[in-house]
Amino acid sequence: MKIEAGQGSFSIGEADMDKKKFDVLVERESAINWNAFDTYMTPAGSHWPRFFYYYGNDTGFLEWSKKRAIEDFFWQPSIPADINLNAAQIGNLTVRSNKIPVKIALPSGEDDCLLGLRSLNLSGDLEKFEILSENTNPYIRLYPNVTRDKIALPYRLPAFKSLGKITGLDVIVEPLGQALDCESLLQFPNLQGLSLTGNLSNVASLNKLEKLESLAIRYAPNLENFPSLNSWDNLKSFIGWNIEEITGKRLKTELKELVKSGKELEYCSVSKLRNSVWFTTEYGIPFTNWESKSAKIATKAYKAALQKIVNGKTENEIKQALVELIETINKLSNIETAEREDTGIAIQQLIEASPVKIQSETANDWFDEVRDF
C-alpha cells in the first residue's frame, strides 16, 4: 500500500466497504496483526500511525495498546462487543454504534499507564451503549444519532447511571436537526465543564447544574430562556460562539456586567451572533447527499428561493418562491423517496425564514400541488 508523506493516520475498513475511503480493507472476521505497526515511526520519533480508524471486530488493539500507546483510535464494530479498557493506553477512544450493542468497562483509575484514557467519545446509537465505571473520570464526548427534522420531539440522552460522577462533558448535535433536551443532562450533577454544540431545547434546566465552572455553547440557533450567567456561582469561563443573536446580545451584556462586578473570570467570549437566515444557509440546506450535479442545481434554487422569501411581503410572493424551487427539482432525474423527504424539509425550513407567517400545512399543500415526484 502507498501512504502519502505527512499522513499521520491509518484506516482499516471491512471488505465490502468503499476501498477509496480506506488505506486497506480486510474481511469482517479477520484478526489483525497489530504488532505489524511496531517498527513504524514518524520523522520526529513518535509511533506511527498516530491515529487509527478501524471498522471491524478484532479487539486485539486493546491488548496491543498496553505495550504501544495510541494517541487516537476510532472503532466501529459490526457485531455486539464487550471490551475492558483496564491498562489500555489509548488517549482518546471513539466508539461508534450502528445499532450494535457495545459494553465498555472503563479503567479502574488505579492503572499507572504512560497514556491513560483522557477522553471517551461515544457516537451513533447511544442507547446501545452500556458503560461500566467505578471511580474513573474521563472526559466524555457524545455524538448521538438525531433526525434532521428539527420539529421532531427533542432528543433525550439515554441514562448512563455509572457516569454520574463525571466532571467534564461535551455533547454535539446538528445546528438544524433534532434538538437536544438539556434536561437529560441533569443525570450528571457533578459537571464542572460542559460544552454543547447544535440545536438545544429546554436550556432553562441548565441552571440546575450548580457545580459548573466552564460552559461553552456553539452553533445554537435557539437559546430562548437561557439562564442568566449569574445562575452559576462558580462560573469562571463562558463561551458563546455562533449563537442566535437575541440571546447572544443579552449574554454579552451580562458578561460585561460580571467583569465590572469584579468576578474572577478566566477566558470568556460571546461572538459571532447569528440570525436564523445564517443558520439556514450555512447548515440547513438538505441536498448535500444528492448526486453531485443535482445537489448543485437544487442548492442554487434553494438559495434563490430563500433570498426572495426573506424579502417577501405577501403570502403569494412566498408561494411563488417555493413553487420555483419545486419546479426546478421536478426537472431533475432520480428523485426518489429520500429526495422527496429532503425537499419537504427544505420547504419547512424556508417558511420558517419567511417574514410572512405561513402555516406548515399550507406549505405542504403547495408542495403536493406542484411536485411530480
XYZ file of C-alpha atoms in Angstrom:
373
model
C 0.000 0.000 0.000
C 1.075 3.580 -0.588
C 0.947 6.165 2.204
C 1.397 9.817 1.349
C 4.084 11.790 3.160
C 2.694 13.548 6.191
C -0.262 11.197 6.688
C -0.461 10.509 10.401
C -3.419 8.134 10.309
C -4.210 4.651 9.061
C -7.700 3.420 8.179
C -8.949 -0.167 8.065
C -12.340 -0.988 6.583
C -14.359 -4.148 6.039
C -14.114 -5.955 2.728
C -17.485 -4.755 1.398
C -16.767 -1.067 2.038
C -15.618 1.590 -0.433
C -11.900 0.951 -0.933
C -11.359 4.602 -1.917
C -12.131 5.656 1.651
C -9.639 3.360 3.399
C -5.967 2.515 3.314
C -6.781 -1.193 3.418
C -9.832 -3.492 3.518
C -9.973 -6.776 5.441
C -12.582 -9.484 5.875
C -15.064 -8.754 8.641
C -13.938 -11.594 10.913
C -10.218 -11.384 10.162
C -7.831 -10.950 13.058
C -5.401 -8.052 12.752
C -1.711 -8.419 13.481
C -1.422 -5.114 15.326
C 2.248 -5.770 16.093
C 2.927 -5.213 12.388
C 2.912 -1.478 13.176
C 5.575 -1.719 15.894
C 8.505 -0.770 13.685
C 6.951 2.326 12.113
C 7.910 5.745 13.444
C 7.340 9.360 12.446
C 10.341 11.529 11.475
C 10.047 13.117 14.928
C 10.490 9.725 16.574
C 6.954 9.028 17.768
C 4.838 5.992 16.935
C 3.177 5.807 13.522
C 0.280 5.733 12.892
C -0.726 8.294 15.483
C -4.441 7.860 14.672
C -6.368 4.734 13.704
C -9.782 4.370 12.039
C -10.958 0.790 12.321
C -14.197 -0.784 11.121
C -14.109 -4.390 12.239
C -14.409 -6.786 15.136
C -10.899 -7.659 16.290
C -10.407 -6.171 19.760
C -6.729 -7.124 19.842
C -5.806 -3.440 19.586
C -6.639 -3.122 23.300
C -4.052 -5.686 24.358
C -1.553 -4.245 21.872
C -2.005 -0.732 23.312
C -0.815 -1.942 26.722
C 2.692 -2.070 25.229
C 2.396 0.516 22.432
C 0.500 3.677 23.350
C -2.038 5.045 20.822
C -2.973 8.731 20.656
C -6.385 8.366 18.977
C -8.407 5.320 17.985
C -11.806 5.273 16.226
C -13.636 1.952 16.239
C -16.968 0.802 14.801
C -17.767 -2.876 15.350
C -20.307 -4.703 13.209
C -21.205 -7.344 15.814
C -22.031 -6.975 19.552
C -18.914 -6.129 21.537
C -17.785 -6.281 25.161
C -14.464 -4.599 25.984
C -12.438 -3.739 29.088
C -10.166 -0.682 28.978
C -8.108 -1.542 32.058
C -4.420 -0.866 31.340
C -5.184 0.134 27.742
C -3.023 3.060 26.651
C -5.368 4.912 24.315
C -5.504 8.641 24.905
C -8.722 9.359 23.004
C -11.017 6.466 22.162
C -14.038 6.914 19.896
C -16.552 4.083 19.614
C -19.470 4.281 17.204
C -22.523 2.030 17.397
C -24.604 1.492 14.291
C -27.483 -0.292 16.066
C -24.923 -2.680 17.623
C -24.816 -3.302 21.424
C -21.469 -2.277 22.914
C -20.449 -2.793 26.545
C -17.431 -0.830 27.771
C -15.757 -1.285 31.151
C -13.753 1.848 31.914
C -10.351 1.709 33.630
C -10.420 1.337 37.391
C -8.404 4.527 37.779
C -5.620 2.653 39.555
C -3.555 1.805 36.464
C -0.191 3.508 36.065
C -0.247 3.901 32.277
C 2.034 6.063 30.193
C -1.041 7.252 28.308
C -4.283 6.609 30.108
C -7.781 7.221 28.799
C -8.194 11.011 28.622
C -11.457 11.076 26.701
C -14.112 8.571 25.670
C -16.198 9.563 22.668
C -19.454 7.702 22.041
C -21.308 8.231 18.784
C -24.201 6.811 16.829
C -26.975 4.953 18.630
C -26.142 5.912 22.216
C -28.905 3.770 23.686
C -26.910 0.716 22.548
C -24.024 1.516 24.895
C -23.614 0.065 28.359
C -20.860 1.777 30.331
C -19.361 0.206 33.462
C -17.360 2.545 35.658
C -16.147 2.605 39.246
C -14.002 5.616 40.071
C -12.620 6.727 36.737
C -13.366 10.194 35.382
C -12.511 10.533 31.685
C -13.798 13.442 29.646
C -16.915 12.203 27.858
C -17.988 13.322 24.364
C -21.356 12.269 22.978
C -22.376 12.439 19.308
C -25.898 10.980 19.215
C -27.747 9.990 16.082
C -30.566 12.507 15.755
C -33.003 13.127 12.931
C -32.631 16.033 10.543
C -36.174 17.056 11.380
C -35.831 19.928 13.841
C -39.547 19.914 14.635
C -39.264 16.366 15.999
C -39.570 15.937 19.761
C -36.291 16.873 21.489
C -33.741 14.093 21.834
C -33.086 12.903 25.385
C -29.786 11.277 26.245
C -30.166 7.693 27.485
C -29.425 7.075 31.151
C -25.729 6.482 31.868
C -26.002 5.616 35.558
C -22.336 4.742 36.002
C -21.208 8.139 34.672
C -22.897 10.191 37.364
C -19.522 11.262 38.789
C -18.003 12.676 35.616
C -16.929 16.323 35.738
C -16.437 17.021 32.017
C -18.925 16.512 29.151
C -19.234 17.543 25.500
C -22.442 16.873 23.526
C -22.733 17.594 19.804
C -25.856 17.576 17.610
C -26.617 19.267 14.296
C -27.454 23.001 14.410
C -30.637 22.494 12.392
C -31.543 18.927 13.296
C -33.464 17.413 16.181
C -32.829 19.433 19.339
C -31.017 18.076 22.392
C -33.193 18.186 25.514
C -30.870 19.789 28.057
C -32.914 18.405 30.938
C -31.406 14.986 30.148
C -28.016 16.429 31.175
C -29.130 16.630 34.811
C -28.118 12.979 35.246
C -24.555 14.382 35.520
C -24.854 16.595 38.653
C -21.092 16.830 39.219
C -20.287 18.526 35.919
C -17.731 21.313 36.204
C -17.107 21.684 32.476
C -19.851 21.455 29.827
C -19.699 22.094 26.086
C -22.847 21.970 23.945
C -22.961 22.283 20.172
C -26.038 22.472 17.963
C -29.787 22.773 18.352
C -30.801 22.896 22.023
C -34.085 22.650 23.877
C -35.093 23.178 27.494
C -31.974 25.275 28.122
C -33.516 26.791 31.270
C -32.778 23.499 33.072
C -29.021 24.131 32.791
C -29.160 26.351 35.881
C -29.633 23.169 37.930
C -26.057 22.116 37.135
C -24.832 24.051 40.159
C -21.166 22.995 40.035
C -20.453 24.379 36.560
C -17.210 26.324 36.261
C -16.883 26.305 32.481
C -19.710 26.450 29.927
C -19.467 26.672 26.144
C -22.372 26.999 23.696
C -21.677 26.817 19.965
C -23.752 26.808 16.767
C -27.003 27.165 18.699
C -29.902 28.682 16.695
C -32.345 28.792 19.623
C -31.415 29.845 23.160
C -34.761 31.171 24.333
C -34.995 31.099 28.165
C -31.248 30.538 28.550
C -30.307 31.160 32.215
C -28.584 34.327 33.339
C -24.831 33.951 33.713
C -25.341 34.798 37.402
C -27.068 31.418 37.778
C -23.749 29.646 38.382
C -21.807 30.840 41.430
C -18.642 29.006 40.389
C -18.643 30.042 36.719
C -15.166 31.101 35.581
C -15.406 30.681 31.821
C -18.225 31.158 29.321
C -18.042 30.886 25.539
C -20.931 31.692 23.216
C -19.881 31.310 19.568
C -22.109 31.293 16.503
C -25.252 31.543 18.602
C -28.609 33.194 17.943
C -28.338 36.952 18.151
C -31.189 37.887 20.519
C -29.998 35.826 23.474
C -26.405 36.412 22.425
C -26.734 40.174 22.898
C -28.183 39.639 26.356
C -25.357 37.270 27.342
C -22.788 39.726 26.024
C -24.215 42.416 28.302
C -24.278 40.047 31.276
C -20.652 39.098 30.668
C -19.619 42.769 30.737
C -21.525 43.230 33.980
C -19.751 40.254 35.553
C -16.400 41.770 34.639
C -17.413 45.128 36.134
C -18.555 43.425 39.328
C -15.042 42.129 39.897
C -15.925 38.458 39.489
C -12.786 36.405 38.892
C -13.064 35.044 35.357
C -10.828 33.111 33.016
C -11.351 33.084 29.237
C -14.811 34.372 28.294
C -16.256 35.422 24.954
C -19.601 35.951 23.237
C -19.105 36.412 19.493
C -20.409 35.586 16.011
C -24.044 36.330 16.805
C -26.262 34.981 14.019
C -29.801 35.325 12.711
C -31.997 32.451 11.533
C -31.195 33.065 7.855
C -27.493 32.493 8.513
C -28.134 29.147 10.190
C -30.411 28.089 7.336
C -27.950 28.943 4.559
C -24.921 27.521 6.388
C -26.361 24.319 7.839
C -29.917 23.848 6.680
C -29.617 23.002 3.006
C -30.722 19.344 2.880
C -29.363 18.363 -0.541
C -25.776 17.538 0.398
C -26.197 13.764 -0.027
C -27.692 14.025 -3.511
C -25.856 13.187 -6.703
C -23.357 16.000 -7.256
C -24.939 17.697 -10.286
C -28.462 17.526 -8.860
C -27.223 18.808 -5.487
C -25.681 21.885 -7.091
C -28.851 22.700 -9.041
C -31.136 22.156 -6.036
C -28.869 24.165 -3.715
C -28.730 27.097 -6.143
C -32.536 27.068 -6.428
C -32.871 26.844 -2.622
C -30.661 29.892 -2.064
C -32.556 31.837 -4.717
C -35.864 30.946 -3.036
C -34.522 31.914 0.380
C -33.421 35.326 -0.890
C -36.874 36.005 -2.319
C -38.623 34.738 0.811
C -36.709 36.859 3.334
C -37.625 39.904 1.237
C -41.205 38.771 0.634
C -44.111 40.929 1.764
C -47.132 38.806 0.800
C -48.161 35.182 1.018
C -48.304 34.981 -2.752
C -44.658 36.077 -3.047
C -43.624 33.359 -0.609
C -45.670 30.767 -2.510
C -44.153 31.766 -5.837
C -40.617 31.410 -4.475
C -41.408 27.901 -3.198
C -43.098 26.938 -6.469
C -39.990 27.939 -8.441
C -37.832 25.713 -6.215
C -40.191 22.735 -6.574
C -40.426 23.184 -10.340
C -36.624 23.165 -10.584
C -36.470 19.874 -8.677
C -39.260 18.473 -10.889
C -36.821 18.662 -13.809
C -34.118 16.621 -12.065
C -33.677 12.888 -12.596
C -33.608 10.149 -9.954
C -35.832 11.939 -7.455
C -36.991 9.127 -5.194
C -38.427 8.863 -1.669
C -35.321 10.187 0.105
C -35.078 13.184 -2.215
C -38.785 13.916 -1.783
C -38.333 13.934 2.003
C -35.310 16.235 1.691
C -37.327 18.648 -0.440
C -40.131 18.587 2.119
C -37.612 19.519 4.834
C -36.340 22.352 2.626
C -39.876 23.734 2.248
C -40.392 23.748 6.014
C -37.050 25.488 6.585
C -37.851 28.161 4.049
C -41.217 29.092 5.545
C -39.529 29.495 8.925
C -37.375 32.212 7.358
C -40.437 33.967 5.970
C -41.438 37.345 7.458
C -44.996 36.422 6.453
C -46.496 33.724 8.684
C -47.110 30.587 6.629
C -48.690 27.522 8.223
C -46.832 24.250 7.763
C -49.977 22.596 6.373
C -50.372 25.359 3.782
C -46.782 24.931 2.573
C -47.264 21.168 2.374
C -50.359 21.692 0.227
C -48.387 23.898 -2.162
C -45.660 21.258 -2.261
C -48.110 18.467 -3.152
C -49.837 20.605 -5.782
C -46.669 21.359 -7.727
C -44.385 18.344 -7.321
C -44.448 15.471 -9.782
C -42.098 13.223 -7.841
